[in-house]
Every structure is written in C-alpha cells, then in structure tokens.
mmCIF file of C-alpha atoms in Angstrom:
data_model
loop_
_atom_site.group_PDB
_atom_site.id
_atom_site.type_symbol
_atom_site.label_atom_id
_atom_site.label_comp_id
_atom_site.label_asym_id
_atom_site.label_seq_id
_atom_site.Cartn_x
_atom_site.Cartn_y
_atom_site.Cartn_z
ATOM 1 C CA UNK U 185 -1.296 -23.425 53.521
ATOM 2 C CA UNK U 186 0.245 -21.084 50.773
ATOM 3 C CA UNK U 187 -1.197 -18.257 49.258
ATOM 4 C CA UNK U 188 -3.393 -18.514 46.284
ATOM 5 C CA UNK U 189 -2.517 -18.019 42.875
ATOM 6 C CA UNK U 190 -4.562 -16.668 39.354
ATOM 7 C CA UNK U 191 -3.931 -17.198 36.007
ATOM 8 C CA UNK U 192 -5.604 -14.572 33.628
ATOM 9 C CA UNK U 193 -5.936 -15.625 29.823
ATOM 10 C CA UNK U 194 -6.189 -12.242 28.568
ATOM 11 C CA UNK U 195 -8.583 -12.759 24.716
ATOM 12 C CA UNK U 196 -12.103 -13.002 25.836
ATOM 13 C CA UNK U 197 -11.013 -13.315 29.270
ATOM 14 C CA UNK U 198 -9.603 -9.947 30.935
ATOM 15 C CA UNK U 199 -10.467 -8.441 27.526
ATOM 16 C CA UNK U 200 -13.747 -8.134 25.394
ATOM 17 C CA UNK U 201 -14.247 -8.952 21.542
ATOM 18 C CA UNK U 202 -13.224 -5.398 20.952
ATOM 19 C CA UNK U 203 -9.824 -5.415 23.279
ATOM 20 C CA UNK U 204 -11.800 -3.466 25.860
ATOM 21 C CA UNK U 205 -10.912 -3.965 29.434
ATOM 22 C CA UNK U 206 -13.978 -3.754 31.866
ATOM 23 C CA UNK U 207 -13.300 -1.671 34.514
ATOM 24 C CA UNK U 208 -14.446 -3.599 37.021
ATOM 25 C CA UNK U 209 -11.954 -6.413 36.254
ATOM 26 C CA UNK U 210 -9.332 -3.926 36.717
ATOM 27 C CA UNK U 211 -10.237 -2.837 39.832
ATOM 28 C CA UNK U 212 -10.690 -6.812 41.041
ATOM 29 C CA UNK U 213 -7.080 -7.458 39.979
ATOM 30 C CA UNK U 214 -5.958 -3.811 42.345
ATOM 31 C CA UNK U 215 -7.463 -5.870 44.926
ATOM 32 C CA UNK U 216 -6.332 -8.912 44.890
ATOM 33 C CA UNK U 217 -2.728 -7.570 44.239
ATOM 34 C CA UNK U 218 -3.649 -5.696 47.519
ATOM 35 C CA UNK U 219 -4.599 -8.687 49.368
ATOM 36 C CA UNK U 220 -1.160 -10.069 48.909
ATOM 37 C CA UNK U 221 -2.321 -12.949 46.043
ATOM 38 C CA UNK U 222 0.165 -13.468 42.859
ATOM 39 C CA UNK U 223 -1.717 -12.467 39.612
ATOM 40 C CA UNK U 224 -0.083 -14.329 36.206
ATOM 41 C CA UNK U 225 -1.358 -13.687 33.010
ATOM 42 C CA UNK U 226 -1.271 -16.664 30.374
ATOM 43 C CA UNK U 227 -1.284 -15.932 26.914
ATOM 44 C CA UNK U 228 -0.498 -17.179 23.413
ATOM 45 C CA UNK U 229 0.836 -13.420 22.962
ATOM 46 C CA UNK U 230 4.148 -12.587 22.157
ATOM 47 C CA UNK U 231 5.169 -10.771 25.212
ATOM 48 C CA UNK U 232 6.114 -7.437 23.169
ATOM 49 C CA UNK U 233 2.104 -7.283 22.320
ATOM 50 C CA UNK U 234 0.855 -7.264 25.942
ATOM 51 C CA UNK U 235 3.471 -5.050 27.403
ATOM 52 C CA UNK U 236 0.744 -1.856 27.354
ATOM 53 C CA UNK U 237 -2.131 -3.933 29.350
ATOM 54 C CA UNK U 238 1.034 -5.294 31.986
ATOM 55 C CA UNK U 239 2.128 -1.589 32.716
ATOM 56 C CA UNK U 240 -1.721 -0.966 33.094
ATOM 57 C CA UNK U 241 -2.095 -3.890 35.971
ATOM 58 C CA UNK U 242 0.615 -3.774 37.199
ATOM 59 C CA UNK U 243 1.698 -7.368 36.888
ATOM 60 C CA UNK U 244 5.387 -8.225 36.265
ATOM 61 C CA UNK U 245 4.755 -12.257 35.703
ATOM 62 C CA UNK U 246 3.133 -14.111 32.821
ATOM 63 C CA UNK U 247 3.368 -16.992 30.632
ATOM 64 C CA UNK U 248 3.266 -15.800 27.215
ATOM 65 C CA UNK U 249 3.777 -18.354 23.703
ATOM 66 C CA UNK U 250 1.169 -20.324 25.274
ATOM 67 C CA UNK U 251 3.580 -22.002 27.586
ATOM 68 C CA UNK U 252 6.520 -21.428 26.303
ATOM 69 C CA UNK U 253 7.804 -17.916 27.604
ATOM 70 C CA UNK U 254 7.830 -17.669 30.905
ATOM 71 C CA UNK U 255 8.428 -14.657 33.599
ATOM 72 C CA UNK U 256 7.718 -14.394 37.445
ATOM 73 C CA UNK U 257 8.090 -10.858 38.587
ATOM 74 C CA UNK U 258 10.141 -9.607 36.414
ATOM 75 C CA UNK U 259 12.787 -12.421 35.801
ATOM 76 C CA UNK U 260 12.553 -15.037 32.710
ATOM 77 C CA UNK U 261 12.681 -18.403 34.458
ATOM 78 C CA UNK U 262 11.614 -20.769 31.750
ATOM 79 C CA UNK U 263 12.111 -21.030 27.350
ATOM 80 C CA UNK U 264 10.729 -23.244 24.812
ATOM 81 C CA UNK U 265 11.920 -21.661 21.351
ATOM 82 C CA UNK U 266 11.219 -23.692 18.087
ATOM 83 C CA UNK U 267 13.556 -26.590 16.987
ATOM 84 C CA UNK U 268 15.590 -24.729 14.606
ATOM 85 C CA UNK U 269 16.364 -27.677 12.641
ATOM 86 C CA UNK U 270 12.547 -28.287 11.999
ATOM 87 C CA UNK U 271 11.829 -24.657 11.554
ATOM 88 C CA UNK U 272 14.529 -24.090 8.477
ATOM 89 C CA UNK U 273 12.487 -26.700 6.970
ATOM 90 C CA UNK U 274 8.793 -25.574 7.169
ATOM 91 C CA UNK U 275 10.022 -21.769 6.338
ATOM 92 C CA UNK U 276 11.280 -23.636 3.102
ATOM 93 C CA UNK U 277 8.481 -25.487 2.393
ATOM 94 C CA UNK U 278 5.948 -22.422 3.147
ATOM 95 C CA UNK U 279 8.592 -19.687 0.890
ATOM 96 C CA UNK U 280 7.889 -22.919 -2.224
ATOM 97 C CA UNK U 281 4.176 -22.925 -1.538
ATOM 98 C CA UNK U 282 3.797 -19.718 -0.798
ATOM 99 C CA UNK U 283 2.240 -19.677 2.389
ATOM 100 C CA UNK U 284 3.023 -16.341 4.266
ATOM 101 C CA UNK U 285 4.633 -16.705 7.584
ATOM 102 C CA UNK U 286 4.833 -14.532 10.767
ATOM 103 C CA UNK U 287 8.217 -15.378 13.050
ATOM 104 C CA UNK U 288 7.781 -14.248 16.417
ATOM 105 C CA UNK U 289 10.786 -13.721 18.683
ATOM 106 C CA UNK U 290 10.820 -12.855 22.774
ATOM 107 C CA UNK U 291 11.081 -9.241 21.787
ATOM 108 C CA UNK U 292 9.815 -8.632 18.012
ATOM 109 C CA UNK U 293 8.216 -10.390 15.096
ATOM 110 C CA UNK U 294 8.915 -10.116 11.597
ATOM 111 C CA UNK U 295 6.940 -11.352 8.177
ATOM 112 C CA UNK U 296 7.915 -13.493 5.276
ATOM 113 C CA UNK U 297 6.107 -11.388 2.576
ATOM 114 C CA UNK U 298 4.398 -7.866 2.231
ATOM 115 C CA UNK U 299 0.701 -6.939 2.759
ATOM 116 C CA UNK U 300 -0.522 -10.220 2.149
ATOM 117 C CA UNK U 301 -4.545 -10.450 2.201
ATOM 118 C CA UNK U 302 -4.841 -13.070 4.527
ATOM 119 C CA UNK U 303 -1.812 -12.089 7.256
ATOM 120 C CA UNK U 304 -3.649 -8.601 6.797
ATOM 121 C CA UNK U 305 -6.952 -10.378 8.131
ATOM 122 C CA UNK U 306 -5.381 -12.624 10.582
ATOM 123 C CA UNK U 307 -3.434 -9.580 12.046
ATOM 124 C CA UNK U 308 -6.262 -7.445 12.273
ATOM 125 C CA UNK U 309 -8.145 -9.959 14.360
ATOM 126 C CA UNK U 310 -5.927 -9.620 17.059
ATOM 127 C CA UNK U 311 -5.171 -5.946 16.512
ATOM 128 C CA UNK U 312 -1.805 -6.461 15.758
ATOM 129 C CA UNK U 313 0.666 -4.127 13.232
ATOM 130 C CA UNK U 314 1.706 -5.881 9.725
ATOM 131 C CA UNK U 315 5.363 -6.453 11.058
ATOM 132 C CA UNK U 316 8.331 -5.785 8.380
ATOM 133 C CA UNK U 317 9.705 -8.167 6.130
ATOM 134 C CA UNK U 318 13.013 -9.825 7.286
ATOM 135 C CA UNK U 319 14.141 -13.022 5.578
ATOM 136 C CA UNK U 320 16.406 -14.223 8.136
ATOM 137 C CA UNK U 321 14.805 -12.856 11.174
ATOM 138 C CA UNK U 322 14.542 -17.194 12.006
ATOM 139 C CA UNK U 323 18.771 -17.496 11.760
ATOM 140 C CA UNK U 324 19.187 -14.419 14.202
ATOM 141 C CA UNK U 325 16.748 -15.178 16.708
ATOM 142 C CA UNK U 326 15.171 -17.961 19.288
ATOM 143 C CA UNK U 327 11.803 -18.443 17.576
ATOM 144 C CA UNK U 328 8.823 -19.050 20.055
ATOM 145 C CA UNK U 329 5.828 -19.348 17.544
ATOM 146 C CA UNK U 330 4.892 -19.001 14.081
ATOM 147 C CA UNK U 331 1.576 -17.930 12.162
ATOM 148 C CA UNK U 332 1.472 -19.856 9.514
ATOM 149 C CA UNK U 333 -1.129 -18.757 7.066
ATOM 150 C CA UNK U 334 -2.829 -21.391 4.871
ATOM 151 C CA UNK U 335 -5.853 -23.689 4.204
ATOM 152 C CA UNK U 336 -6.907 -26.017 7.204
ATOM 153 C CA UNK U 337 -6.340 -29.385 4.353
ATOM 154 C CA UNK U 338 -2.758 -28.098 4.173
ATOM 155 C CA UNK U 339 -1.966 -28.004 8.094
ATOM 156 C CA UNK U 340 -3.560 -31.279 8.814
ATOM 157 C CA UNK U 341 -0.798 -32.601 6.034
ATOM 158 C CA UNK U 342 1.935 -30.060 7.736
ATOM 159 C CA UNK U 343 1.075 -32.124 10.886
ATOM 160 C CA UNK U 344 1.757 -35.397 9.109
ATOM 161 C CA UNK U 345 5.267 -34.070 8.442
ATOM 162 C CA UNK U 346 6.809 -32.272 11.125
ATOM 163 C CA UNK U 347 6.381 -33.960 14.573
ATOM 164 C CA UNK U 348 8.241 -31.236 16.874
ATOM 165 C CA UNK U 349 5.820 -29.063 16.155
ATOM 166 C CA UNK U 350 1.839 -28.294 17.597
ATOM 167 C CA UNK U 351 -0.480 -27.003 14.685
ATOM 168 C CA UNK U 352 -3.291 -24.844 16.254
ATOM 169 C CA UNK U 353 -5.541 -24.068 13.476
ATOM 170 C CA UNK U 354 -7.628 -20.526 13.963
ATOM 171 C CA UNK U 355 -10.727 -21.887 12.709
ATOM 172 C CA UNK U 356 -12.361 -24.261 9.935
ATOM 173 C CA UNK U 357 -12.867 -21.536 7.781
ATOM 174 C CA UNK U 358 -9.795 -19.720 8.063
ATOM 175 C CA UNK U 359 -6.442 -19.178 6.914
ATOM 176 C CA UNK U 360 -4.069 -19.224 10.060
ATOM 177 C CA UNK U 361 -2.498 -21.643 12.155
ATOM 178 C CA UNK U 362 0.145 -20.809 15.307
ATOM 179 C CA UNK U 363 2.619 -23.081 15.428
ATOM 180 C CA UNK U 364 4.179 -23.982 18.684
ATOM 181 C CA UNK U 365 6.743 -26.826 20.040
ATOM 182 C CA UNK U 366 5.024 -30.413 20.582
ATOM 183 C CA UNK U 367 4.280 -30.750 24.007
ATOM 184 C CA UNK U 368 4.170 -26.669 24.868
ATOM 185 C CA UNK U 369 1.095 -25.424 26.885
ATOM 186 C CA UNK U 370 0.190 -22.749 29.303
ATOM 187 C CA UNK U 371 -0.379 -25.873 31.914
ATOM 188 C CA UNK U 372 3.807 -26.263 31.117
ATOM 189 C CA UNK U 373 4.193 -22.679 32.616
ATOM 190 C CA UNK U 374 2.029 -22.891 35.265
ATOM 191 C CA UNK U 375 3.654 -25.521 36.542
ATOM 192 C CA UNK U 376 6.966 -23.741 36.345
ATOM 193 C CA UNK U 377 5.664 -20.679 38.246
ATOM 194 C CA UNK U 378 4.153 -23.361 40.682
ATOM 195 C CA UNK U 379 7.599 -24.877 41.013
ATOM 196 C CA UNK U 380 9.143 -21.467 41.379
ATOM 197 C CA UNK U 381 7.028 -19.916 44.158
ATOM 198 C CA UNK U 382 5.977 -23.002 46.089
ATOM 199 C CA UNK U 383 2.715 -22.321 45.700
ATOM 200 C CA UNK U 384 0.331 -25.502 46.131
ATOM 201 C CA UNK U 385 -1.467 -26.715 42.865
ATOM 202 C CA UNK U 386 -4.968 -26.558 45.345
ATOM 203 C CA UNK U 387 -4.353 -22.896 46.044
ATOM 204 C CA UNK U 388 -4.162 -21.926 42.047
ATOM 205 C CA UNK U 389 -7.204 -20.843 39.868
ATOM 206 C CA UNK U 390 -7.506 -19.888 36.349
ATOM 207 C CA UNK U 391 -9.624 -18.220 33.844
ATOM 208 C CA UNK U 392 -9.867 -18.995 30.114
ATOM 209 C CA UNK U 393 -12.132 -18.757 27.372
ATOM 210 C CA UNK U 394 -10.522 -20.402 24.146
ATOM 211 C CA UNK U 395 -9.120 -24.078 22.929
ATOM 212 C CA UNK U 396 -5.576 -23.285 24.025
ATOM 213 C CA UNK U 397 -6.939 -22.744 27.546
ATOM 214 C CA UNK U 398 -7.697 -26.217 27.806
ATOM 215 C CA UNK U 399 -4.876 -27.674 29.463
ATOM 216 C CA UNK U 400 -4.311 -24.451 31.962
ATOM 217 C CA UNK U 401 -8.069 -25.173 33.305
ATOM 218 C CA UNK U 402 -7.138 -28.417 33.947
ATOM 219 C CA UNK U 403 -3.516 -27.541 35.228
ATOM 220 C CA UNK U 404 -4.785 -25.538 38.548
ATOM 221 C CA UNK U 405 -6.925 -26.681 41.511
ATOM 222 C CA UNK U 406 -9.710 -24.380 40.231
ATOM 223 C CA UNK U 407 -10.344 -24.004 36.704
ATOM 224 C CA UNK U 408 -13.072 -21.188 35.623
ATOM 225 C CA UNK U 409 -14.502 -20.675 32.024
ATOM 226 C CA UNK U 410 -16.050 -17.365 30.893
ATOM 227 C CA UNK U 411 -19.370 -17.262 30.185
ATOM 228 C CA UNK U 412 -18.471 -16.509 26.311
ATOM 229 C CA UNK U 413 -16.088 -19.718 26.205
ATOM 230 C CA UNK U 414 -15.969 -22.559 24.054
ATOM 231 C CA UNK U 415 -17.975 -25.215 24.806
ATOM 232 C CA UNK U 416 -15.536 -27.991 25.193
ATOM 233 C CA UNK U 417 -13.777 -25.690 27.909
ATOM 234 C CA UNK U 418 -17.110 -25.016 29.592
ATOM 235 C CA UNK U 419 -16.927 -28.802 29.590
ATOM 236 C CA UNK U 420 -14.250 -29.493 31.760
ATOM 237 C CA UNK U 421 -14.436 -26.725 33.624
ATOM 238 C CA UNK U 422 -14.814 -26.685 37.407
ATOM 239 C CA UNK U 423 -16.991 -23.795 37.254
ATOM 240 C CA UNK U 424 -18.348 -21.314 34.466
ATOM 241 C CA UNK U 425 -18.708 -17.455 35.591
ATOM 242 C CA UNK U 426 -20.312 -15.069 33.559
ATOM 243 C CA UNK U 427 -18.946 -13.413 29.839
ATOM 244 C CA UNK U 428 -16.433 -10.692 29.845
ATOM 245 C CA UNK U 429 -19.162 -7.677 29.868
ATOM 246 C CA UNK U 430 -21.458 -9.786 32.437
ATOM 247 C CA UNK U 431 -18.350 -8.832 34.949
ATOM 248 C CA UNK U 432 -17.572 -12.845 35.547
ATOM 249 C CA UNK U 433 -14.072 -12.243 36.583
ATOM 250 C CA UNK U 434 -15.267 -10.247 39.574
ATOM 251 C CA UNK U 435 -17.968 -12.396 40.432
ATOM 252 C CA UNK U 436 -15.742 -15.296 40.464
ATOM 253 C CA UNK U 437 -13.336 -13.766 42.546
ATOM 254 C CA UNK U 438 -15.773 -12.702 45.477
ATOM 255 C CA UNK U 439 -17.330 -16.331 44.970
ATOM 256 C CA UNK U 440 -13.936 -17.800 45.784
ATOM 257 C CA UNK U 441 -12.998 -15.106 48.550
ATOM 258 C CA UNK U 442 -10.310 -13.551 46.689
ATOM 259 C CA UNK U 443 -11.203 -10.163 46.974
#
C-alpha cells in the first residue's frame, strides 16, 4: 500500500476569512510532514502570491491556477497556459468595452488599466497588491488565468463566445470572473502528482471549502469539506470537519490517523 497523500485548498481552508493561519493547523501539517506523508497545496493562486505561507510550511509541491500550474517538490511537472489565440481576442474585446483585466503569469501579474474601483475591490478581497499596468504583459508571457472584471450578464455572453475558456464568476453580485482553460481543474493536477509519485487514488485526501474545490473533492479517495464550505461541496463530500477556527483540519487528520 503507498503512502497517503493531502491536498490543502488554502482560502477558507488552511486560512481564515481574515488570511489568518490557526496555529494548530500548522502544527498538524509539522506532523504529518514528520510522519513521512506528502502535503500539496491546491489553489487558484498564482504561485508568486502563496510563496510567503510555502516558506512558512515548509511544502515545496502545489497545484496552483486551479489545475493548471503544477509543482512536486520543487520541480514544475505539468502547464496549462491560456490559448493565446483566444486570449488576443477577449483582451480586445474587454480594452473596447472597457472591462479591466488582470493577466497573471507563473511568476508576476500585471493590469490592463490603473486604480480601477472594482479591480481595487476584487484585489482587496484576496489581499492582493494593485499590480502595474503593462499592455503587452499577454505577448511576453505564458498566461495561466485572467480576472476579468465585469457584470455577471456580460460573462454568461463571454461564455457564449469563447469556448477554450472556463468563466468562474466571483459571485451574483459582483464584478469579477477568473478565467481559466476549458477543461482545467485542481482534480487535473492531482492526478498529475498522482501519476508522478505513484501514489494510489485510495490513499489521497483533500480539503476544500469553495466551488472550484468541487472537482478536487471528488478527485481523491477521501474528500473533506470545511465546516464554513459551500453547500453544494458539503454535498458531495465524503465527510464535513469543522470551520477553519473550529480547528477541522486537525480533527480530520487524527480522525483519519494521519497524525
């Protein structure tokens, strides 16, 4: 039998609403890194904006772009960047509409227009810096995701038009989408580490807590939802541990004999 696996979400999962990280998920992840088990976060993160909280852990593989970055210890062993094609095309039609775009690369991410109200908002939700402005940042680099910012009427149309892409829309009141390849998931890197290490899909577990954890839960022989996750992820969950600051990755973890 091989060793077990986790995959960590890290937005309402390993961190709280306020980016906090409770301490005594930090000290369940030193253990089960002690005990010899592979810890992989999985994040729609850039990997540039998670670099502080890797150092912190410790952990040198994760699956960032929901699904379509991926590193195992250290080593990039699977890419998904945007169709650049397609992408030329939606920058174009968001610079004559005026929807403000952010263009994330593997290493940096650059905006479309300055101080923009609702990239301001959207950025500040996820505590991220307004990026500079760089007009051609898209011809220079691979391209892994894109937050578009506009009404939710306006990306159900965009998904009318361009089929190589995956519209995630924040919410039905808001202004942001990420855009992503069609077909890209965290369950697409999961299975790339599983392919990588050998690792049996039975002897892999994740946590998530949002809509683009869906597929992950499902992806792994154990799939956990927080206490503070969506419903429809609660749903098809195999088991629901308790919120962030109820300490439900720990009690998970000593539930499943993993530390």
């Amino acid at each position: 039998m091989s060793k077990p696996i986790v995959f960590f979400d890290i937005d309402g999962t390993l961190l709280d609403e306020d980016k906090n990280l409770p301490k005594s998920t930090e000290l369940a992840i030193e253990q089960m890194k002690k005990n010899g088990i592979d810890v992989v976060l999985a994040t729609g993160r850039p990997p540039f904006l998670f670099k502080e909280l890797r150092e912190r852990l410790g952990i040198n593989s994760y699956i960032s772009y929901t699904g379509q970055y991926v590193v195992f210890e250290g080593e990039k062993i699977y890419e998904n960047p945007l169709c650049k094609k397609s992408l030329k095309q939606l920058y174009e039609d968001s610079l004559s509409k005026q929807y403000p775009m952010v263009l994330m690369s593997s290493t940096e991410m650059k905006a479309t227009v300055a101080d923009h109200p609702h990239v301001i908002n959207g950025l500040n939700r996820l505590k991220f810096q307004y990026p500079e402005v760089d007009l051609t940042f898209h011809d220079r680099q691979s391209i892994f995701q894109v937050l578009l910012f506009n009404e939710k009427k306006e990306t159900t149309k965009l998904m009318e038009t361009y089929d190589a892409f995956h519209f995630i829309h924040w919410g039905s009141d808001g202004f942001a989408c990420d855009v992503l390849p069609k077909g890209g998931s965290k369950a697409v890197g999961i299975q790339k580490i599983l392919d990588a290490t050998g690792i049996n899909k039975e002897n892999s577990f994740a946590f998530g807590d949002g809509m683009n954890d869906l597929e992950m839960i499902q992806a792994v022989g154990t799939g956990i939802a927080m206490g503070n996750a969506v419903k429809p992820l609660k749903d098809i969950a195999d088991d629901i541990t308790g919120s962030v600051k109820e300490n439900g990755i720990k009690t998970a973890l000593k539930k499943y004999g993993l530390i």
